[in-house]
Amino acid sequence: MSYITVTDLQKTFTVRKKREKGHLTREKTLVQALKGVSFSVERGELVGYIGPNGAGKSTTVKILSGILTPDGGQAEVGGRIPWQQRKEHVRHIGVVFGQRSQLWWDVPIADSYALLKDIYQVPPQQHQKRLNELTEALDLGSLLRTPLRLLSLGQRMRAELCGSLLHSPELLFLDEPTIGLDAVSKLALRDFLQFENRQHGTTILLTTHDMEDIAALCSRVMVLGHGSKLFDGSLADLLSRYDTQRIISLRYDGDCALPPLPAGCESIREGDGYRITYAPQTVPTAQMLSLLQSAGPIRELTAQPQNIDHLIADMYREMDL
Amino acid sequence: MSRVKAYLSAFRMRWKMELQYRGAVIGGVLCQMFFGLILVALYRALYAGKPQARPIEDVVTYVWLQQAFFRMLLSSDGDLMDKIRTGSIAYDLCRPLSLYGYYYARIMAQKLLGSLLRAAPMLLFAALLPRGWGMALPSSFPALLVAALAVGLGLLCVCAIENITMAFTMRTLDSRGMQAMLNLLMMTLSGNILPLTLFPDAWQRVITLLPYAQLLDAPIRLYTGEWALWQAPRVLLTQGAWTIILLALGLMLWRKNQKRLVLQGG
């Protein structure tokens, strides 16, 4: 029996739209946020959950954390049905909603943590130990007495994460935790999540639009689109289907025009060099290189795979999302 | 028992937050002192022209007590409203708590501390004013005790009312219209705008039975001795009954809301 089992989960929202003008009634449309999604997750897994905006990711997270009641289907987390045993269930989970805050705006974050301690009924000693561990790992020690409103976005996100993990949840939902963070904060956050996952065996479900988060953290990815699950497997498998293009950036000595390229290749001028996109299956790399060399002496050349975001964009396009 | 600790902790937290806004307290006290003086002058002028059945000292005391405990009536937690409007309430929904109890504790902390911080300097000021302008002493010591108990029950009532407003906010998403309406009703029917003791007798018979009269009007009448001690059990029972009704109504609304919840903003 898996830790999380979701079978044929469905949820529909009613969206009332205002007509352009001159009508007293609003237009009602039903939006199917989830059209029968099924998956299972084992204890200790770190799973990425991706898909374009409005795919139903957050809805899944909200159902699994007991906030929303689905319209159909089943879900169990550690043997509990989240929306039916809400209070018992939420004791064991932690949630980070990247765009919202759980800490109190005007009071020092340590006070918010003390409140969380009482809410989750964590024994004082255990709380202190966990707090020490988290403040060290997240580098929050010097900020504990600072009110939340005075923290930077990166500091705030670390503080939020600490708040969500204080009661040592066995399952952590992360809804876009790296949104708006700078590179250093992102890297630190990723390291921390990996540490938490290894050290405590915390099961983590990560929703994000940042593909590098996924690449760095998740051994498994699920892709959601239009309320249905489209892919479930390793990131490498997912990418190999779309990873068909290579990019060459080069500069010639002096001013050289590019030779005419075979069909299916693209080139753009980039500063005083060029940037060429081609598919090695149709035009072998050796052929491409000799073609480029024939135009003149090459001073500089780099070859690289396509950016992961492009791959995902291609994938979404192909899946018609 | 440990459950209770969580609600107490929420209460303490909101209390701490309230203490951060010292400037607001000073501003509030000055404002209420000003209103108190104006109203007292107004009723003195009224009495100079046409004396009413209630002695002027009672009316003046009524005005000062209403002004001192103004924050118990008219205050709402902007943070909570924002949470509902923007969907941050999602976090509170994934706590092992009753949302109603959690918010009740917050609201109570705000109203209690908000009014205590303002009432202390206000009442001192009003007690120092000359007779006929300032606040009179309670009719007897037992009357003071009963009045204090009645304020406690009034506080339970007003927090329950606030929580019902909050439950409606979850449906309409914007509390402003609703609040403007309810506040007008509350200020009128609780005796803040015009002491309920000055309403026609026939009206008073009905108004004093409504929930709003339980908040401050009932305690003040016990304090001034307009309602004698032998009437206290009836008053306290009325207050208690309303507390139970309002709590039950609020709990029911929240439970219903939780079933048909939609979170705003993705």
mmCIF file of C-alpha atoms in Angstrom, chain B:
data_model
loop_
_atom_site.group_PDB
_atom_site.id
_atom_site.type_symbol
_atom_site.label_atom_id
_atom_site.label_comp_id
_atom_site.label_asym_id
_atom_site.label_seq_id
_atom_site.Cartn_x
_atom_site.Cartn_y
_atom_site.Cartn_z
ATOM 1 C CA MET B 1 -6.428 20.657 27.961
ATOM 2 C CA SER B 2 -3.599 21.018 25.513
ATOM 3 C CA ARG B 3 -6.218 21.933 22.922
ATOM 4 C CA VAL B 4 -7.157 24.937 25.000
ATOM 5 C CA LYS B 5 -3.508 25.936 25.055
ATOM 6 C CA ALA B 6 -3.565 26.461 21.314
ATOM 7 C CA TYR B 7 -6.479 28.892 21.541
ATOM 8 C CA LEU B 8 -4.889 30.672 24.492
ATOM 9 C CA SER B 9 -1.710 30.960 22.488
ATOM 10 C CA ALA B 10 -3.606 32.524 19.585
ATOM 11 C CA PHE B 11 -5.198 34.918 22.075
ATOM 12 C CA ARG B 12 -1.778 35.901 23.458
ATOM 13 C CA MET B 13 -0.422 36.396 19.983
ATOM 14 C CA ARG B 14 -3.175 38.770 18.966
ATOM 15 C CA TRP B 15 -2.716 40.533 22.308
ATOM 16 C CA LYS B 16 0.967 41.058 21.515
ATOM 17 C CA MET B 17 0.073 42.407 18.123
ATOM 18 C CA GLU B 18 -2.396 44.855 19.627
ATOM 19 C CA LEU B 19 0.347 46.150 21.937
ATOM 20 C CA GLN B 20 2.386 47.106 18.895
ATOM 21 C CA TYR B 21 -0.049 49.818 17.934
ATOM 22 C CA ARG B 22 0.513 52.289 20.767
ATOM 23 C CA GLY B 23 -0.054 55.327 18.597
ATOM 24 C CA ALA B 24 -3.503 54.062 17.700
ATOM 25 C CA VAL B 25 -4.338 53.756 21.382
ATOM 26 C CA ILE B 26 -3.356 57.345 22.150
ATOM 27 C CA GLY B 27 -5.250 58.600 19.104
ATOM 28 C CA GLY B 28 -8.289 56.549 20.074
ATOM 29 C CA VAL B 29 -8.294 57.818 23.643
ATOM 30 C CA LEU B 30 -8.116 61.460 22.549
ATOM 31 C CA CYS B 31 -10.849 60.940 19.997
ATOM 32 C CA GLN B 32 -13.159 59.221 22.467
ATOM 33 C CA MET B 33 -12.529 61.911 25.097
ATOM 34 C CA PHE B 34 -13.537 64.543 22.590
ATOM 35 C CA PHE B 35 -16.694 62.673 21.623
ATOM 36 C CA GLY B 36 -17.510 62.075 25.263
ATOM 37 C CA LEU B 37 -17.286 65.771 26.091
ATOM 38 C CA ILE B 38 -19.397 66.803 23.113
ATOM 39 C CA LEU B 39 -22.095 64.262 23.916
ATOM 40 C CA VAL B 40 -22.172 65.216 27.591
ATOM 41 C CA ALA B 41 -22.519 68.888 26.651
ATOM 42 C CA LEU B 42 -25.320 67.954 24.282
ATOM 43 C CA TYR B 43 -27.308 66.036 26.893
ATOM 44 C CA ARG B 44 -26.757 68.787 29.466
ATOM 45 C CA ALA B 45 -28.231 71.275 27.022
ATOM 46 C CA LEU B 46 -31.155 68.926 26.419
ATOM 47 C CA TYR B 47 -31.772 68.571 30.146
ATOM 48 C CA ALA B 48 -31.515 72.352 30.680
ATOM 49 C CA GLY B 49 -34.441 72.787 28.295
ATOM 50 C CA LYS B 50 -36.508 69.755 29.225
ATOM 51 C CA PRO B 51 -35.416 67.430 32.065
ATOM 52 C CA GLN B 52 -35.988 63.725 31.358
ATOM 53 C CA ALA B 53 -37.035 60.898 33.643
ATOM 54 C CA ARG B 54 -33.475 59.592 34.072
ATOM 55 C CA PRO B 55 -31.225 61.844 36.148
ATOM 56 C CA ILE B 56 -28.516 63.621 34.136
ATOM 57 C CA GLU B 57 -25.748 61.963 36.206
ATOM 58 C CA ASP B 58 -26.860 58.546 34.958
ATOM 59 C CA VAL B 59 -26.891 59.661 31.344
ATOM 60 C CA VAL B 60 -23.421 61.200 31.631
ATOM 61 C CA THR B 61 -22.033 58.033 33.226
ATOM 62 C CA TYR B 62 -23.702 56.045 30.453
ATOM 63 C CA VAL B 63 -21.957 58.169 27.820
ATOM 64 C CA TRP B 64 -18.519 57.826 29.405
ATOM 65 C CA LEU B 65 -18.744 54.089 29.812
ATOM 66 C CA GLN B 66 -19.905 53.723 26.206
ATOM 67 C CA GLN B 67 -17.005 55.841 24.988
ATOM 68 C CA ALA B 68 -14.466 54.038 27.170
ATOM 69 C CA PHE B 69 -15.476 50.628 25.835
ATOM 70 C CA PHE B 70 -15.933 51.849 22.279
ATOM 71 C CA ARG B 71 -13.338 49.406 20.929
ATOM 72 C CA MET B 72 -15.281 46.494 22.280
ATOM 73 C CA LEU B 73 -18.037 47.334 19.828
ATOM 74 C CA LEU B 74 -16.408 48.938 16.849
ATOM 75 C CA SER B 75 -13.276 47.082 15.880
ATOM 76 C CA SER B 76 -12.691 44.415 13.347
ATOM 77 C CA ASP B 77 -9.601 42.454 12.536
ATOM 78 C CA GLY B 78 -8.364 43.713 9.192
ATOM 79 C CA ASP B 79 -5.887 40.844 9.018
ATOM 80 C CA LEU B 80 -8.663 38.291 9.131
ATOM 81 C CA MET B 81 -10.653 40.092 6.452
ATOM 82 C CA ASP B 82 -7.572 40.177 4.239
ATOM 83 C CA LYS B 83 -6.949 36.499 4.805
ATOM 84 C CA ILE B 84 -10.390 35.682 3.520
ATOM 85 C CA ARG B 85 -10.187 38.079 0.598
ATOM 86 C CA THR B 86 -6.801 36.918 -0.655
ATOM 87 C CA GLY B 87 -7.075 33.234 0.222
ATOM 88 C CA SER B 88 -4.347 33.162 2.873
ATOM 89 C CA ILE B 89 -6.957 31.512 5.030
ATOM 90 C CA ALA B 90 -5.685 28.337 3.347
ATOM 91 C CA TYR B 91 -2.939 28.147 5.950
ATOM 92 C CA ASP B 92 -5.386 28.367 8.834
ATOM 93 C CA LEU B 93 -7.398 25.587 7.243
ATOM 94 C CA CYS B 94 -4.499 23.210 7.482
ATOM 95 C CA ARG B 95 -4.117 23.522 11.234
ATOM 96 C CA PRO B 96 -5.444 20.890 13.611
ATOM 97 C CA LEU B 97 -7.863 23.404 15.140
ATOM 98 C CA SER B 98 -11.421 24.564 14.934
ATOM 99 C CA LEU B 99 -11.250 27.617 12.721
ATOM 100 C CA TYR B 100 -14.142 29.153 14.604
ATOM 101 C CA GLY B 101 -12.385 28.787 17.941
ATOM 102 C CA TYR B 102 -9.103 30.078 16.547
ATOM 103 C CA TYR B 103 -10.700 33.227 15.168
ATOM 104 C CA TYR B 104 -12.859 33.656 18.246
ATOM 105 C CA ALA B 105 -9.711 33.755 20.377
ATOM 106 C CA ARG B 106 -8.111 36.324 18.086
ATOM 107 C CA ILE B 107 -11.167 38.555 18.011
ATOM 108 C CA MET B 108 -11.551 38.369 21.763
ATOM 109 C CA ALA B 109 -7.918 39.362 22.359
ATOM 110 C CA GLN B 110 -8.300 42.349 20.092
ATOM 111 C CA LYS B 111 -11.543 43.546 21.628
ATOM 112 C CA LEU B 112 -10.504 42.929 25.213
ATOM 113 C CA LEU B 113 -7.075 44.494 25.083
ATOM 114 C CA GLY B 114 -8.226 47.222 22.697
ATOM 115 C CA SER B 115 -10.909 48.357 25.116
ATOM 116 C CA LEU B 116 -8.866 47.894 28.308
ATOM 117 C CA LEU B 117 -5.985 49.979 26.983
ATOM 118 C CA ARG B 118 -8.393 52.777 26.130
ATOM 119 C CA ALA B 119 -10.811 52.400 29.022
ATOM 120 C CA ALA B 120 -8.240 52.842 31.773
ATOM 121 C CA PRO B 121 -7.103 56.385 30.911
ATOM 122 C CA MET B 122 -10.596 57.371 29.729
ATOM 123 C CA LEU B 123 -12.333 56.370 32.943
ATOM 124 C CA LEU B 124 -9.667 58.076 35.022
ATOM 125 C CA PHE B 125 -10.198 61.245 33.019
ATOM 126 C CA ALA B 126 -14.000 60.992 33.314
ATOM 127 C CA ALA B 127 -13.825 60.369 37.051
ATOM 128 C CA LEU B 128 -11.834 63.563 37.580
ATOM 129 C CA LEU B 129 -14.422 65.768 35.871
ATOM 130 C CA PRO B 130 -16.845 67.754 38.097
ATOM 131 C CA ARG B 131 -20.151 66.215 39.098
ATOM 132 C CA GLY B 132 -22.731 66.385 36.355
ATOM 133 C CA TRP B 133 -19.931 66.284 33.734
ATOM 134 C CA GLY B 134 -17.928 63.272 34.824
ATOM 135 C CA MET B 135 -18.580 59.677 35.673
ATOM 136 C CA ALA B 136 -20.403 58.746 38.861
ATOM 137 C CA LEU B 137 -19.425 55.888 41.153
ATOM 138 C CA PRO B 138 -21.382 52.637 40.914
ATOM 139 C CA SER B 139 -24.610 52.510 42.860
ATOM 140 C CA SER B 140 -23.117 49.880 45.183
ATOM 141 C CA PHE B 141 -20.147 47.540 45.333
ATOM 142 C CA PRO B 142 -22.217 44.451 44.455
ATOM 143 C CA ALA B 143 -23.616 46.416 41.508
ATOM 144 C CA LEU B 144 -20.064 46.967 40.267
ATOM 145 C CA LEU B 145 -19.319 43.254 40.490
ATOM 146 C CA VAL B 146 -22.474 42.290 38.644
ATOM 147 C CA ALA B 147 -21.778 44.931 36.014
ATOM 148 C CA ALA B 148 -18.255 43.541 35.495
ATOM 149 C CA LEU B 149 -19.687 40.063 35.049
ATOM 150 C CA ALA B 150 -22.189 41.468 32.578
ATOM 151 C CA VAL B 151 -19.414 43.136 30.557
ATOM 152 C CA GLY B 152 -17.741 39.746 30.345
ATOM 153 C CA LEU B 153 -20.892 38.194 28.936
ATOM 154 C CA GLY B 154 -21.267 41.170 26.604
ATOM 155 C CA LEU B 155 -17.754 40.524 25.334
ATOM 156 C CA LEU B 156 -18.611 36.888 24.603
ATOM 157 C CA CYS B 157 -21.678 38.119 22.694
ATOM 158 C CA VAL B 158 -19.885 40.719 20.633
ATOM 159 C CA CYS B 159 -17.109 38.294 19.631
ATOM 160 C CA ALA B 160 -19.758 35.832 18.495
ATOM 161 C CA ILE B 161 -21.430 38.580 16.458
ATOM 162 C CA GLU B 162 -18.108 39.505 14.878
ATOM 163 C CA ASN B 163 -17.491 35.882 13.960
ATOM 164 C CA ILE B 164 -20.875 35.715 12.247
ATOM 165 C CA THR B 165 -19.938 38.791 10.204
ATOM 166 C CA MET B 166 -16.722 36.990 9.331
ATOM 167 C CA ALA B 167 -18.646 33.936 8.188
ATOM 168 C CA PHE B 168 -20.693 36.114 5.860
ATOM 169 C CA THR B 169 -17.520 37.734 4.579
ATOM 170 C CA MET B 170 -16.456 34.315 3.394
ATOM 171 C CA ARG B 171 -19.484 34.274 1.132
ATOM 172 C CA THR B 172 -19.451 37.833 -0.109
ATOM 173 C CA LEU B 173 -15.640 38.202 -0.062
ATOM 174 C CA ASP B 174 -15.829 41.872 0.774
ATOM 175 C CA SER B 175 -16.832 42.811 4.239
ATOM 176 C CA ARG B 176 -17.148 46.541 3.800
ATOM 177 C CA GLY B 177 -20.786 46.844 2.743
ATOM 178 C CA MET B 178 -21.887 44.288 5.250
ATOM 179 C CA GLN B 179 -19.881 45.910 8.012
ATOM 180 C CA ALA B 180 -21.109 49.413 7.279
ATOM 181 C CA MET B 181 -24.656 48.159 7.636
ATOM 182 C CA LEU B 182 -24.071 46.030 10.703
ATOM 183 C CA ASN B 183 -22.010 48.706 12.423
ATOM 184 C CA LEU B 184 -24.762 51.273 12.028
ATOM 185 C CA LEU B 185 -27.206 48.789 13.477
ATOM 186 C CA MET B 186 -24.839 47.945 16.299
ATOM 187 C CA MET B 187 -23.991 51.525 17.219
ATOM 188 C CA THR B 188 -27.663 52.514 17.280
ATOM 189 C CA LEU B 189 -29.059 49.491 19.062
ATOM 190 C CA SER B 190 -26.249 49.197 21.583
ATOM 191 C CA GLY B 191 -26.783 52.704 22.873
ATOM 192 C CA ASN B 192 -23.539 54.195 21.651
ATOM 193 C CA ILE B 193 -25.137 56.935 19.541
ATOM 194 C CA LEU B 194 -28.045 57.696 21.845
ATOM 195 C CA PRO B 195 -28.256 56.060 25.275
ATOM 196 C CA LEU B 196 -30.946 53.397 25.152
ATOM 197 C CA THR B 197 -32.262 54.793 28.448
ATOM 198 C CA LEU B 198 -33.460 57.869 26.531
ATOM 199 C CA PHE B 199 -35.504 55.878 23.998
ATOM 200 C CA PRO B 200 -39.296 55.863 24.506
ATOM 201 C CA ASP B 201 -40.291 53.308 27.155
ATOM 202 C CA ALA B 202 -42.276 51.208 24.705
ATOM 203 C CA TRP B 203 -39.244 50.929 22.406
ATOM 204 C CA GLN B 204 -36.940 50.091 25.260
ATOM 205 C CA ARG B 205 -39.014 47.058 26.141
ATOM 206 C CA VAL B 206 -38.104 45.562 22.766
ATOM 207 C CA ILE B 207 -34.626 47.005 22.224
ATOM 208 C CA THR B 208 -33.228 45.831 25.543
ATOM 209 C CA LEU B 209 -34.072 42.256 24.565
ATOM 210 C CA LEU B 210 -32.087 42.405 21.313
ATOM 211 C CA PRO B 211 -28.522 41.032 21.221
ATOM 212 C CA TYR B 212 -26.913 44.453 20.761
ATOM 213 C CA ALA B 213 -28.310 45.717 24.065
ATOM 214 C CA GLN B 214 -26.503 42.882 25.842
ATOM 215 C CA LEU B 215 -23.063 44.234 24.982
ATOM 216 C CA LEU B 216 -22.761 47.423 27.003
ATOM 217 C CA ASP B 217 -26.258 48.716 27.729
ATOM 218 C CA ALA B 218 -27.107 45.949 30.190
ATOM 219 C CA PRO B 219 -23.832 46.241 32.142
ATOM 220 C CA ILE B 220 -24.139 50.026 32.341
ATOM 221 C CA ARG B 221 -27.695 49.895 33.686
ATOM 222 C CA LEU B 222 -26.524 47.489 36.353
ATOM 223 C CA TYR B 223 -23.646 49.824 37.189
ATOM 224 C CA THR B 224 -25.790 52.949 37.572
ATOM 225 C CA GLY B 225 -28.420 51.043 39.521
ATOM 226 C CA GLU B 226 -31.199 51.744 37.039
ATOM 227 C CA TRP B 227 -31.635 48.014 37.131
ATOM 228 C CA ALA B 228 -31.555 46.935 40.760
ATOM 229 C CA LEU B 229 -29.631 43.950 42.028
ATOM 230 C CA TRP B 230 -32.716 41.749 42.215
ATOM 231 C CA GLN B 231 -33.076 42.198 38.454
ATOM 232 C CA ALA B 232 -29.509 41.050 37.790
ATOM 233 C CA PRO B 233 -30.304 37.315 37.363
ATOM 234 C CA ARG B 234 -32.821 38.118 34.629
ATOM 235 C CA VAL B 235 -30.292 40.361 32.862
ATOM 236 C CA LEU B 236 -27.474 37.834 33.085
ATOM 237 C CA LEU B 237 -29.750 35.054 31.865
ATOM 238 C CA THR B 238 -30.791 37.102 28.841
ATOM 239 C CA GLN B 239 -27.134 37.756 28.083
ATOM 240 C CA GLY B 240 -26.232 34.115 28.540
ATOM 241 C CA ALA B 241 -29.044 32.983 26.265
ATOM 242 C CA TRP B 242 -27.933 35.343 23.516
ATOM 243 C CA THR B 243 -24.320 34.209 23.915
ATOM 244 C CA ILE B 244 -25.355 30.614 23.349
ATOM 245 C CA ILE B 245 -27.610 31.453 20.397
ATOM 246 C CA LEU B 246 -24.959 33.599 18.699
ATOM 247 C CA LEU B 247 -22.204 31.055 19.268
ATOM 248 C CA ALA B 248 -24.354 28.272 17.844
ATOM 249 C CA LEU B 249 -25.330 30.349 14.838
ATOM 250 C CA GLY B 250 -21.713 31.272 14.110
ATOM 251 C CA LEU B 251 -20.481 27.719 14.461
ATOM 252 C CA MET B 252 -23.173 26.505 12.110
ATOM 253 C CA LEU B 253 -22.330 29.121 9.488
ATOM 254 C CA TRP B 254 -18.614 28.326 9.662
ATOM 255 C CA ARG B 255 -19.242 24.630 9.346
ATOM 256 C CA LYS B 256 -21.383 25.238 6.277
ATOM 257 C CA ASN B 257 -18.785 27.543 4.782
ATOM 258 C CA GLN B 258 -16.030 25.034 5.155
ATOM 259 C CA LYS B 259 -17.974 22.584 2.999
ATOM 260 C CA ARG B 260 -18.498 24.946 0.098
ATOM 261 C CA LEU B 261 -15.176 26.661 0.256
ATOM 262 C CA VAL B 262 -13.344 28.128 -2.695
ATOM 263 C CA LEU B 263 -9.965 29.713 -2.190
ATOM 264 C CA GLN B 264 -9.232 32.959 -3.915
ATOM 265 C CA GLY B 265 -6.177 33.675 -6.002
ATOM 266 C CA GLY B 266 -4.943 30.303 -7.272
#
